[in-house]
Coordinates of C-alpha atoms in Angstrom, one line a residue:
M1 CA -15.0 2.9 30.8
P2 CA -11.5 1.9 31.8
A3 CA -8.5 3.6 30.3
D4 CA -7.5 0.6 28.2
H5 CA -10.9 0.6 26.3
Y6 CA -9.0 0.7 23.0
S7 CA -7.4 -2.6 23.7
A8 CA -10.8 -4.3 23.8
F9 CA -11.6 -3.1 20.3
L10 CA -8.1 -4.2 19.0
Q11 CA -8.8 -7.6 20.5
E12 CA -12.2 -7.8 18.8
A13 CA -10.9 -6.7 15.4
F14 CA -7.5 -8.5 15.2
I15 CA -7.4 -11.3 17.9
D16 CA -10.9 -12.7 18.2
P17 CA -11.2 -13.6 14.5
I18 CA -8.2 -15.9 14.7
R19 CA -9.2 -19.5 14.2
S20 CA -5.9 -21.3 13.5
V21 CA -2.3 -21.1 14.6
L22 CA 0.8 -22.4 12.8
I23 CA 4.0 -22.8 15.0
I24 CA 7.3 -23.1 13.1
D25 CA 9.9 -24.0 15.7
D26 CA 12.6 -26.7 15.6
D27 CA 12.1 -27.4 19.3
Y28 CA 8.4 -28.3 19.0
P29 CA 7.1 -31.8 18.4
T30 CA 5.5 -32.7 15.1
Y31 CA 2.9 -35.4 14.5
E32 CA 5.4 -37.4 12.5
E33 CA 8.0 -37.7 15.2
I34 CA 5.4 -38.4 17.9
L35 CA 4.0 -41.3 15.8
N36 CA 7.5 -42.4 14.7
P37 CA 9.9 -41.7 17.7
G38 CA 12.9 -43.4 16.1
A39 CA 12.8 -41.2 13.0
R40 CA 15.4 -38.6 12.1
A41 CA 14.5 -35.0 11.6
E42 CA 13.5 -34.4 8.0
G43 CA 16.5 -33.4 5.8
T44 CA 19.0 -33.8 8.7
E45 CA 21.2 -36.4 10.4
H46 CA 19.8 -35.3 13.8
P47 CA 17.5 -37.7 15.6
V48 CA 14.3 -36.1 16.8
D49 CA 15.1 -36.8 20.4
V50 CA 17.6 -34.0 20.5
K51 CA 14.7 -31.6 20.8
Q52 CA 14.2 -29.9 24.2
W53 CA 10.6 -30.8 24.5
R54 CA 11.4 -34.5 25.2
R55 CA 13.4 -33.5 28.3
D56 CA 11.1 -30.6 29.4
P57 CA 7.7 -30.6 27.6
E58 CA 6.0 -28.3 30.1
P59 CA 6.8 -24.9 28.5
I60 CA 5.6 -26.0 25.1
L61 CA 2.6 -27.7 26.6
K62 CA 1.6 -24.4 28.3
V63 CA 1.8 -22.5 25.0
I64 CA -0.4 -25.0 23.2
R65 CA -2.9 -25.2 26.1
R66 CA -3.3 -21.5 25.9
F67 CA -4.3 -21.7 22.3
R68 CA -6.6 -24.7 22.9
S69 CA -8.3 -23.1 25.9
S70 CA -9.4 -19.9 24.0
T71 CA -12.9 -19.4 22.9
P72 CA -13.4 -20.9 20.4
P73 CA -10.4 -23.4 20.8
L74 CA -7.9 -22.7 18.1
L75 CA -6.6 -25.2 15.5
V76 CA -2.9 -25.6 16.1
D77 CA -0.4 -27.0 13.6
I78 CA 3.3 -27.4 14.1
H79 CA 6.1 -27.4 11.7
D80 CA 9.7 -27.8 12.8
G81 CA 11.2 -25.8 9.9
F82 CA 13.5 -28.5 8.6
N83 CA 12.3 -28.3 5.0
V84 CA 12.4 -24.6 4.9
E85 CA 16.0 -24.2 3.9
A86 CA 16.4 -21.1 1.7
V87 CA 14.7 -18.1 0.4
A88 CA 13.8 -19.9 -2.9
D89 CA 12.3 -22.8 -1.0
V90 CA 10.0 -20.8 1.3
A91 CA 7.3 -20.6 -1.3
T92 CA 7.0 -24.4 -1.3
A93 CA 5.7 -24.3 2.3
A94 CA 2.1 -23.9 1.1
H95 CA 0.6 -24.4 4.5
L96 CA 2.0 -21.0 5.5
H97 CA -1.0 -19.5 3.6
Q98 CA -3.6 -21.5 5.6
S99 CA -3.5 -20.1 9.1
D100 CA -4.4 -16.8 10.7
F101 CA -1.5 -16.5 13.2
L102 CA 2.1 -17.6 12.8
V103 CA 4.4 -18.2 15.8
L104 CA 7.9 -18.3 14.3
D105 CA 11.2 -19.3 16.0
F106 CA 14.0 -17.0 14.9
Q107 CA 16.7 -19.7 14.9
L108 CA 15.4 -22.6 12.9
D109 CA 18.8 -24.1 12.3
R110 CA 20.2 -25.2 15.6
S111 CA 23.7 -25.6 14.1
R112 CA 23.9 -21.8 13.4
T113 CA 23.8 -19.8 16.5
D114 CA 21.6 -16.6 16.4
D115 CA 21.1 -17.1 12.7
G116 CA 17.7 -16.0 11.5
T117 CA 18.1 -16.5 7.8
Q118 CA 15.3 -19.0 7.4
A119 CA 12.9 -17.1 9.7
I120 CA 13.6 -13.9 7.8
A121 CA 12.9 -15.6 4.5
I122 CA 9.6 -16.7 5.8
I123 CA 8.7 -13.2 7.0
R124 CA 9.7 -11.8 3.6
Q125 CA 7.5 -14.4 1.9
L126 CA 4.5 -13.6 4.1
A127 CA 4.9 -9.9 3.5
R128 CA 4.1 -10.7 -0.1
N129 CA 1.0 -12.8 0.8
D130 CA -2.3 -10.9 0.9
H131 CA -3.8 -13.3 3.4
F132 CA -1.2 -13.7 6.2
N133 CA -1.0 -10.7 8.5
L134 CA 0.0 -11.6 12.1
V135 CA 3.4 -13.1 13.0
L136 CA 5.0 -13.5 16.4
V137 CA 8.7 -14.1 16.4
H138 CA 9.3 -16.2 19.5
T139 CA 13.0 -16.6 20.3
Q140 CA 15.7 -17.3 22.9
T141 CA 18.1 -14.9 21.1
E142 CA 18.5 -11.4 22.5
L143 CA 15.4 -9.5 21.5
D144 CA 17.2 -6.4 20.4
V145 CA 19.5 -8.4 18.1
V146 CA 16.5 -10.3 16.5
F147 CA 14.5 -7.1 16.1
E148 CA 17.3 -5.3 14.3
Q149 CA 18.1 -8.2 12.0
V150 CA 14.5 -8.4 10.9
C151 CA 14.2 -4.6 10.5
L152 CA 17.3 -4.6 8.4
A153 CA 16.1 -7.5 6.3
M154 CA 12.8 -5.7 5.4
L155 CA 14.6 -2.7 4.0
S156 CA 15.3 -2.1 0.3
K157 CA 19.0 -1.6 -0.6
P158 CA 19.9 2.1 -0.4
G159 CA 20.8 4.3 -3.4
G160 CA 23.5 6.8 -3.3
Q161 CA 23.1 9.3 -0.5
I162 CA 25.7 12.0 -1.2
D163 CA 27.4 13.4 -4.3
E164 CA 31.0 12.9 -5.2
G165 CA 32.1 16.3 -4.0
A166 CA 30.6 15.8 -0.5
A167 CA 32.0 12.3 -0.3
E168 CA 35.5 13.6 -1.1
A169 CA 35.2 16.4 1.5
A170 CA 33.9 13.9 4.2
G171 CA 36.7 11.5 3.3
K172 CA 39.3 14.2 3.9
L173 CA 37.8 15.2 7.2
I174 CA 37.7 11.6 8.5
D175 CA 40.9 10.2 7.0
E176 CA 43.1 13.3 7.5
D177 CA 41.7 15.9 9.9
A178 CA 40.4 13.5 12.5
D179 CA 43.5 11.4 12.5
K180 CA 45.6 14.5 13.1
V181 CA 43.9 14.8 16.5
R182 CA 44.4 11.1 17.3
P183 CA 45.4 8.1 15.2
D184 CA 42.4 5.9 14.2
L185 CA 39.9 8.6 15.3
G186 CA 38.5 8.8 11.8
E187 CA 38.0 5.0 11.7
E188 CA 36.3 5.1 15.0
I189 CA 33.9 7.8 13.8
L190 CA 33.0 5.6 10.8
T191 CA 32.4 2.5 12.9
S192 CA 30.4 4.4 15.4
I193 CA 27.6 4.4 12.8
G194 CA 26.7 0.7 12.9
R195 CA 23.6 -1.3 12.4
T196 CA 21.6 0.4 15.1
Q197 CA 22.4 3.9 13.9
Y198 CA 21.9 3.0 10.3
L199 CA 18.4 1.6 11.1
A200 CA 17.6 4.9 12.9
S201 CA 18.6 6.8 9.8
R202 CA 16.2 4.8 7.6
Y203 CA 13.3 4.3 9.9
E204 CA 13.3 7.7 11.6
A205 CA 14.8 9.7 8.7
H206 CA 13.0 12.9 9.6
E207 CA 14.5 13.1 13.1
F208 CA 17.8 11.1 13.1
T209 CA 19.9 14.1 12.1
G210 CA 18.8 16.1 15.1
R211 CA 19.4 13.2 17.4
A212 CA 22.9 12.7 15.9
F213 CA 23.8 16.4 16.3
S214 CA 22.7 16.4 20.0
G215 CA 24.2 13.0 20.8
K216 CA 20.8 11.4 21.8
A217 CA 20.6 7.6 21.6
P218 CA 21.8 5.8 19.6
F219 CA 24.3 8.5 18.5
G220 CA 26.0 9.2 21.8
K221 CA 29.4 7.7 20.8
F222 CA 29.3 9.4 17.4
K223 CA 28.7 12.8 19.0
E224 CA 31.5 12.2 21.5
L225 CA 34.0 11.3 18.8
L226 CA 32.9 14.4 16.7
D227 CA 33.5 16.6 19.7
E228 CA 37.0 15.1 20.1
A229 CA 37.8 15.7 16.4
K230 CA 36.7 19.3 16.8
F231 CA 34.9 19.4 13.5
K232 CA 33.1 22.6 12.5
K233 CA 29.3 22.5 12.9
S234 CA 29.0 22.9 9.1
D235 CA 31.1 19.8 8.6
I236 CA 29.0 17.5 10.9
K237 CA 26.2 16.9 8.5
T238 CA 28.7 16.0 5.7
V239 CA 30.5 13.5 8.0
L240 CA 27.2 12.0 9.2
D241 CA 25.8 11.4 5.7
Y242 CA 29.1 9.9 4.6
A243 CA 29.2 7.6 7.7
V244 CA 25.6 6.5 7.1
E245 CA 26.3 5.7 3.4
H246 CA 29.4 3.8 4.4
A247 CA 27.3 1.7 6.9
G248 CA 24.6 1.2 4.3
R249 CA 27.1 -0.3 1.8
K250 CA 28.4 -2.7 4.4
L251 CA 24.9 -3.8 5.4
A252 CA 23.4 -3.9 1.9
E253 CA 23.9 -7.7 1.6
F254 CA 21.2 -8.2 4.3
M255 CA 18.6 -6.1 2.5
V256 CA 16.3 -6.8 -0.4
D257 CA 16.4 -5.5 -4.0
G258 CA 13.6 -3.2 -5.0
D259 CA 12.0 0.0 -3.8
D260 CA 9.4 -1.2 -1.3
P261 CA 8.2 1.4 1.2
I262 CA 10.1 1.5 4.5
P263 CA 8.1 -0.4 7.1
T264 CA 6.9 1.1 10.4
R265 CA 8.5 -0.1 13.5
S266 CA 8.3 0.5 17.3
K267 CA 10.6 2.8 19.2
G268 CA 10.2 1.5 22.7
D269 CA 10.7 -1.7 24.7
I270 CA 7.8 -3.5 23.0
K271 CA 9.1 -4.7 19.6
W272 CA 7.0 -4.8 16.5
L273 CA 7.3 -4.2 12.7
K274 CA 4.6 -3.5 10.2
T275 CA 4.6 -3.6 6.4
G276 CA 1.6 -3.1 4.2
T277 CA 0.5 -6.7 4.6
V278 CA 2.1 -8.2 7.7
F279 CA 2.4 -7.2 11.4
V280 CA 5.4 -8.8 13.2
A281 CA 5.6 -8.8 17.0
F282 CA 8.6 -10.1 19.0
C283 CA 8.7 -12.0 22.2
R284 CA 11.4 -13.8 24.3
K285 CA 10.7 -17.5 25.1
N286 CA 10.0 -18.2 28.7
D287 CA 8.9 -14.6 29.3
S288 CA 5.3 -15.6 28.6
Q289 CA 3.3 -18.6 27.5
D290 CA 0.3 -16.5 26.5
L291 CA 1.4 -15.6 23.0
M292 CA -1.9 -14.1 22.1
A293 CA -1.5 -11.6 25.0
E294 CA 2.0 -10.8 23.6
M295 CA 0.5 -10.1 20.2
L296 CA -2.2 -7.9 21.7
K297 CA 0.4 -6.0 23.7
A298 CA 2.3 -5.2 20.5
L299 CA -0.9 -4.2 18.7
N300 CA -1.7 -1.9 21.6
D301 CA 1.7 -0.3 21.2
W302 CA 1.2 0.1 17.4
R303 CA -2.3 1.6 18.2
P304 CA -3.7 1.6 14.6
P305 CA -6.3 4.3 14.0
P306 CA -10.1 3.6 14.2
S307 CA -10.4 3.6 10.4
R308 CA -8.1 0.6 10.2
L309 CA -10.1 -1.1 13.0
Y310 CA -13.3 -0.6 11.0
L311 CA -11.8 -2.4 8.0
A312 CA -10.2 -5.1 10.1
K313 CA -13.6 -5.7 11.6
L314 CA -15.2 -5.8 8.2
R315 CA -12.8 -8.4 7.0
A316 CA -13.5 -10.5 10.1
V317 CA -17.3 -10.2 9.7
M318 CA -17.0 -11.0 6.0
D319 CA -14.9 -14.1 6.8
D320 CA -17.3 -15.2 9.6
Q321 CA -20.6 -14.4 8.0
G322 CA -19.6 -14.4 4.3
M323 CA -21.6 -17.5 3.3
V324 CA -24.8 -16.4 5.0
A325 CA -24.4 -12.9 3.5
Q326 CA -23.7 -14.5 0.1
E327 CA -27.0 -16.5 0.3
L328 CA -28.9 -13.3 1.1
A329 CA -27.2 -11.5 -1.8
L330 CA -28.3 -14.3 -4.2
G331 CA -31.9 -14.2 -3.0
H332 CA -33.4 -12.4 -6.1
K333 CA -32.9 -14.9 -8.8
H334 CA -34.9 -13.1 -11.5
A335 CA -32.7 -10.0 -11.3
L336 CA -29.6 -12.1 -11.2
A337 CA -30.8 -14.0 -14.3
H338 CA -31.5 -10.7 -16.1
W339 CA -28.1 -9.3 -15.2
Y340 CA -26.3 -12.4 -16.5
D341 CA -28.4 -12.6 -19.7
R342 CA -27.4 -9.0 -20.5
L343 CA -23.7 -10.0 -20.1
L344 CA -24.2 -12.9 -22.5
R345 CA -25.9 -10.8 -25.1
S346 CA -23.6 -7.8 -25.0
D347 CA -20.7 -7.4 -27.5
A348 CA -17.0 -7.5 -26.4
R349 CA -16.8 -3.7 -25.8
E350 CA -20.1 -3.3 -24.0
R351 CA -19.4 -6.4 -21.9
Q352 CA -16.6 -4.6 -20.1
S353 CA -18.9 -2.0 -18.5
R354 CA -21.7 -4.6 -18.0
V355 CA -19.3 -6.9 -16.1
A356 CA -18.1 -4.1 -13.9
E357 CA -21.7 -3.0 -13.2
S358 CA -22.8 -6.6 -12.4
V359 CA -19.9 -7.2 -10.0
Q360 CA -20.6 -3.9 -8.3
R361 CA -24.2 -4.8 -7.7
H362 CA -23.3 -8.2 -6.3
S363 CA -20.7 -6.7 -4.0
D364 CA -23.2 -4.0 -2.8
E365 CA -25.7 -6.7 -1.9
L366 CA -23.0 -8.7 -0.1
L367 CA -21.8 -5.7 1.9
A368 CA -25.3 -4.7 2.9
A369 CA -25.7 -8.0 4.6
V370 CA -22.6 -7.7 6.8
L371 CA -22.3 -4.0 7.5
R372 CA -24.7 -4.0 10.4
D373 CA -22.2 -5.7 12.7
V374 CA -19.4 -3.3 11.5
I375 CA -21.6 -0.3 12.1
D376 CA -22.4 -1.6 15.6
Y377 CA -18.7 -2.0 16.3
A378 CA -17.9 1.5 15.1
N379 CA -20.7 3.0 17.2
R380 CA -19.4 1.2 20.3
L381 CA -15.8 2.4 19.6
V382 CA -16.9 6.0 19.2
D383 CA -19.0 5.9 22.4
A384 CA -16.0 4.5 24.3
E385 CA -13.6 7.1 22.9
I386 CA -15.9 10.0 23.8
A387 CA -16.3 8.6 27.3
A388 CA -12.6 8.0 27.8
G389 CA -10.8 11.1 26.5
D390 CA -10.5 14.7 25.3
I391 CA -12.1 14.8 21.9
D392 CA -9.8 17.6 20.7
K393 CA -6.8 15.3 21.2
L394 CA -8.1 12.1 19.7
A395 CA -7.2 13.0 16.1
I396 CA -3.6 13.8 17.2
K397 CA -3.5 10.6 19.2
H398 CA -4.7 8.3 16.4
F399 CA -3.6 10.1 13.2
D400 CA -0.8 12.5 14.4
I401 CA -2.9 15.4 12.9
D402 CA -3.8 18.4 15.0
L403 CA -7.2 19.6 13.6
Q404 CA -6.9 22.7 15.7
N405 CA -4.1 23.8 13.4
D406 CA -5.6 25.9 10.6
E407 CA -3.4 24.4 7.8
R408 CA -4.0 20.8 9.0
K409 CA -7.7 21.5 9.2
R410 CA -7.7 23.0 5.7
Q411 CA -5.9 19.9 4.3
A412 CA -8.4 17.6 6.1
L413 CA -11.3 19.5 4.5
L414 CA -9.8 19.4 1.1
E415 CA -9.2 15.6 1.3
H416 CA -12.7 15.1 2.6
N417 CA -14.2 17.1 -0.2
A418 CA -12.1 15.3 -2.9
F419 CA -13.2 11.9 -1.5
V420 CA -16.9 12.6 -1.4
C421 CA -16.9 14.4 -4.8
S422 CA -14.6 12.3 -7.0
K423 CA -13.3 8.8 -7.4
P424 CA -10.6 7.0 -9.2
R425 CA -11.2 7.2 -13.0
F426 CA -12.9 4.1 -14.4
G427 CA -14.4 2.9 -17.7
W428 CA -13.6 1.8 -21.2
H429 CA -15.3 4.8 -22.9
L430 CA -15.7 8.5 -22.2
T431 CA -18.7 9.0 -19.9
T432 CA -20.5 11.4 -17.6
G433 CA -18.2 12.9 -15.0
H434 CA -14.9 12.1 -16.7
V435 CA -12.6 15.1 -16.3
F436 CA -10.0 15.4 -19.0
T437 CA -7.2 17.7 -20.1
L438 CA -7.3 19.3 -23.5
N439 CA -4.7 21.7 -24.7
G440 CA -3.7 22.5 -21.2
D441 CA -7.3 23.1 -19.8
H442 CA -9.5 20.9 -17.7
W443 CA -12.9 19.9 -19.0
I444 CA -15.7 17.7 -17.8
C445 CA -18.0 15.5 -19.9
L446 CA -21.7 16.3 -18.9
S447 CA -23.7 14.4 -21.5
P448 CA -26.1 11.9 -20.0
A449 CA -24.4 8.5 -19.4
C450 CA -26.8 6.7 -21.8
D451 CA -25.7 9.1 -24.6
T452 CA -22.1 8.2 -24.2
V453 CA -22.2 4.4 -24.5
P454 CA -20.8 3.5 -27.9
T455 CA -23.1 0.5 -28.4
Q456 CA -26.2 2.7 -27.7
L457 CA -25.6 5.3 -30.4
T458 CA -28.7 5.9 -32.5
N459 CA -28.8 5.4 -36.3
F460 CA -29.2 9.2 -36.6
Q461 CA -26.0 9.8 -34.6
K462 CA -24.1 7.2 -36.7
E463 CA -25.4 8.7 -40.0
S464 CA -24.6 12.2 -38.9
F465 CA -21.3 11.8 -37.2
G466 CA -19.9 8.4 -38.2
S467 CA -17.6 7.0 -35.6
R468 CA -17.5 10.3 -33.7
L469 CA -19.4 10.7 -30.4
P470 CA -20.8 14.2 -29.9
F471 CA -20.9 15.2 -26.2
T472 CA -21.3 18.3 -24.1
A473 CA -18.2 19.4 -22.2
V474 CA -17.8 22.3 -19.7
K475 CA -14.6 24.0 -19.0
L476 CA -13.5 23.9 -15.4
N477 CA -11.7 26.9 -13.8
K478 CA -8.8 26.1 -11.5
L479 CA -9.1 28.0 -8.2
A480 CA -6.9 28.7 -5.2
G481 CA -7.3 30.5 -1.9
S482 CA -9.4 30.1 1.2
H483 CA -12.7 31.2 -0.4
M484 CA -13.2 27.8 -1.9
L485 CA -13.7 26.3 1.6
T486 CA -15.6 29.2 3.2
D487 CA -18.0 29.2 0.2
V488 CA -17.9 25.5 -0.3
N489 CA -21.7 24.9 -0.4
S490 CA -22.4 27.5 -3.1
N491 CA -22.7 24.6 -5.6
R492 CA -19.9 26.1 -7.7
Y493 CA -17.0 23.8 -6.8
V494 CA -15.6 20.4 -7.5
F495 CA -12.6 18.9 -5.7
L496 CA -10.4 16.5 -7.6
R497 CA -7.3 14.4 -6.8
I498 CA -5.0 14.6 -9.8
D499 CA -1.6 13.0 -9.7
G500 CA -1.8 12.8 -5.9
E501 CA -2.6 16.5 -5.5
I502 CA -6.0 17.9 -4.6
T503 CA -7.2 20.7 -6.8
C504 CA -10.4 22.8 -6.6
F505 CA -12.2 23.8 -9.8
G506 CA -15.1 26.2 -10.3
F507 CA -18.0 25.2 -12.6
D508 CA -18.4 28.8 -13.7
P509 CA -15.8 31.5 -14.2
K510 CA -17.2 33.7 -11.4
P511 CA -20.3 33.6 -9.2
G512 CA -23.5 34.1 -11.2
S513 CA -21.9 33.8 -14.6
A514 CA -22.8 31.1 -17.1
P515 CA -20.5 28.1 -17.5
Y516 CA -18.3 27.9 -20.6
W517 CA -19.5 24.9 -22.6
R518 CA -18.8 23.4 -26.0
T519 CA -19.9 20.4 -28.1
L520 CA -16.9 18.2 -28.7
Y521 CA -16.6 15.0 -30.8
A522 CA -14.8 11.9 -29.5
E523 CA -13.2 9.8 -32.2
N524 CA -13.8 6.1 -32.3
E525 CA -17.1 6.5 -30.4
G526 CA -15.3 7.8 -27.3
E527 CA -13.5 4.5 -26.6
L528 CA -10.5 4.9 -24.3
K529 CA -7.4 3.3 -25.8
D530 CA -6.4 0.1 -24.0
W531 CA -7.5 1.5 -20.6
S532 CA -4.9 4.2 -21.0
F533 CA -7.6 6.9 -20.5
D534 CA -6.4 8.6 -23.7
V535 CA -9.0 9.7 -26.3
L536 CA -8.8 11.7 -29.5
L537 CA -11.2 14.6 -29.8
T538 CA -12.3 16.8 -32.6
A539 CA -13.4 20.5 -31.9
T540 CA -14.0 23.6 -33.9
R541 CA -11.4 26.4 -33.9
G542 CA -11.6 30.0 -34.9
K543 CA -14.2 32.1 -36.6
E544 CA -14.1 29.9 -39.7
L545 CA -15.3 26.9 -37.6
V546 CA -12.3 24.9 -38.7
F547 CA -12.2 21.4 -37.2
E548 CA -9.0 20.1 -35.7
K549 CA -8.1 17.0 -33.7
A550 CA -6.3 17.0 -30.3
S551 CA -5.4 14.3 -27.8
A552 CA -7.2 14.4 -24.5
H553 CA -6.4 12.5 -21.3
V554 CA -8.9 11.5 -18.6
V555 CA -7.3 12.5 -15.2
S556 CA -10.2 12.1 -12.8
Q557 CA -13.9 11.3 -12.4
L558 CA -16.7 12.8 -10.5
R559 CA -19.0 10.5 -8.5
Y560 CA -22.2 10.2 -10.4
E561 CA -24.5 12.2 -8.1
Y562 CA -22.0 15.1 -8.3
A563 CA -21.9 14.9 -12.1
L564 CA -25.7 14.9 -12.2
N565 CA -25.7 18.0 -10.1
L566 CA -23.6 19.8 -12.7
I567 CA -25.8 18.5 -15.5
Q568 CA -28.7 20.1 -13.7
R569 CA -26.9 23.4 -13.2
L570 CA -25.9 23.4 -16.9
G571 CA -29.5 22.7 -17.8
I572 CA -30.7 25.7 -15.7
S573 CA -28.2 27.9 -17.3
L574 CA -29.2 26.8 -20.8
T575 CA -33.0 27.3 -20.2
R576 CA -32.9 30.6 -18.2
I577 CA -35.4 33.2 -19.3
G578 CA -34.5 36.7 -19.9
L579 CA -36.9 39.2 -18.2
D580 CA -37.5 42.7 -19.3
F581 CA -37.7 44.5 -16.0
A582 CA -36.4 48.1 -15.8
G583 CA -34.9 49.7 -12.7
L584 CA -33.1 52.8 -11.3
D585 CA -29.4 53.0 -11.4
R586 CA -29.4 54.0 -7.7
A587 CA -31.9 54.3 -4.9
P588 CA -33.7 57.7 -4.8
K589 CA -32.7 60.1 -2.0

């Protein structure tokens, strides 16, 4: 298979699903002005005949023909941007939410040269839209200038970078020591950290210091001035941090409030920017009329990992085949009627879990109907990858993770184990598999699920324990060290992600020993307070069997099959038979 095999799968996942295009460009014709040639541009005093397309329609015609000649032909809508005037007004352009691909002119106000305020407002709005995800900024302005303006506009305003003492020391070095070498040298050092350098400090934070110290682009001038000032090596970092913070304060007006994650951006000649919900590519007008090819070129440079391609393909298949899949999922009416009847007859508390269960079953049916195409896509991608490259290097290429490195491999295995073993905590009452903290220890609920549903408590339970739910809990033993991966299939371990960290626990204190279990009592029938995952427990303490209450907090949850495995192990431990064999202390000589 050719070396660009990955591009074909990017095309299939991101480009082929596109069905509609919206062009926002003040040089493009709109239906209104074509049908009413004497009209003035909406919201302006400019007649529509000032637009370039009337004098030279061919470039725009080529762009639109490209879209219309694709398979299938794309729906193309055009907006000239005249009613998109300010950040507050962008949300009123409701049609922005109705197309798959946006072509956006950077300078929408022809009276303000190289001003991208309106275009940036649109990109910011789309970054908060869960549907819109592909944007191509199409501009006559210098591409580096446009790219940097958009990159800056998508950053959150910076906080303080250096403390007061460091700032005072840096100020003295710049304002006094540097100027002793040459007047204005200190000011030149400060201004050598401009927009380009500041963006490097934010987007490539882990490497920009080394580049600045060595004078690599874009820090060549900064390093040259530092050498002239003859600063000590220990002072360079102080001056750099001060200069970066100084630049950040000057540029803050172009950034947004908040603490959004820093987007990902390209580093080479092909320009693109990616946030969590939008991918923005950049292209000069007249360089190409095939704008889909320009978008694919940027996607190739981004090179998202296969996992993202699977999910993109799943979204595309769901969008394309969703109605057919929905009909298949709705094919068993009697079961659907039964599920809904149970919802109607359940009380308010029970209904919470019933609704979640019903929605899960419906979604499982829907996914089962569309997954075949996604699985076929994944198989073809894996086959192509195996045929095209060195398998040992593919994880590095796609994920920047070297699985030949022992520590990286260990982390990969831990993350895998935590994923297959546990899931995000869920539920409105304490249930099987819930892992909770109690008095600094970790415990797991291992009573059968049907025995933990408050609405299914028996009359005997209610008469015996009132509003307390008795349940079996096993203490988990926190482990560390490499043995938990070498002995991973010994049926002793569970792997949990708690507060972002993966922790391994043992079901028993040591191999072959019995687990430490207790009967605990959950107050208020085990109901979790307002989805806070807090529950009040009662337990016995001391030789006198004194009962005391303590707060517990659910921190994780085992997948059901893993919880059932531990229930089975607990049952074996509780029903083991003591045998009366006798043996020698040591083998005879």
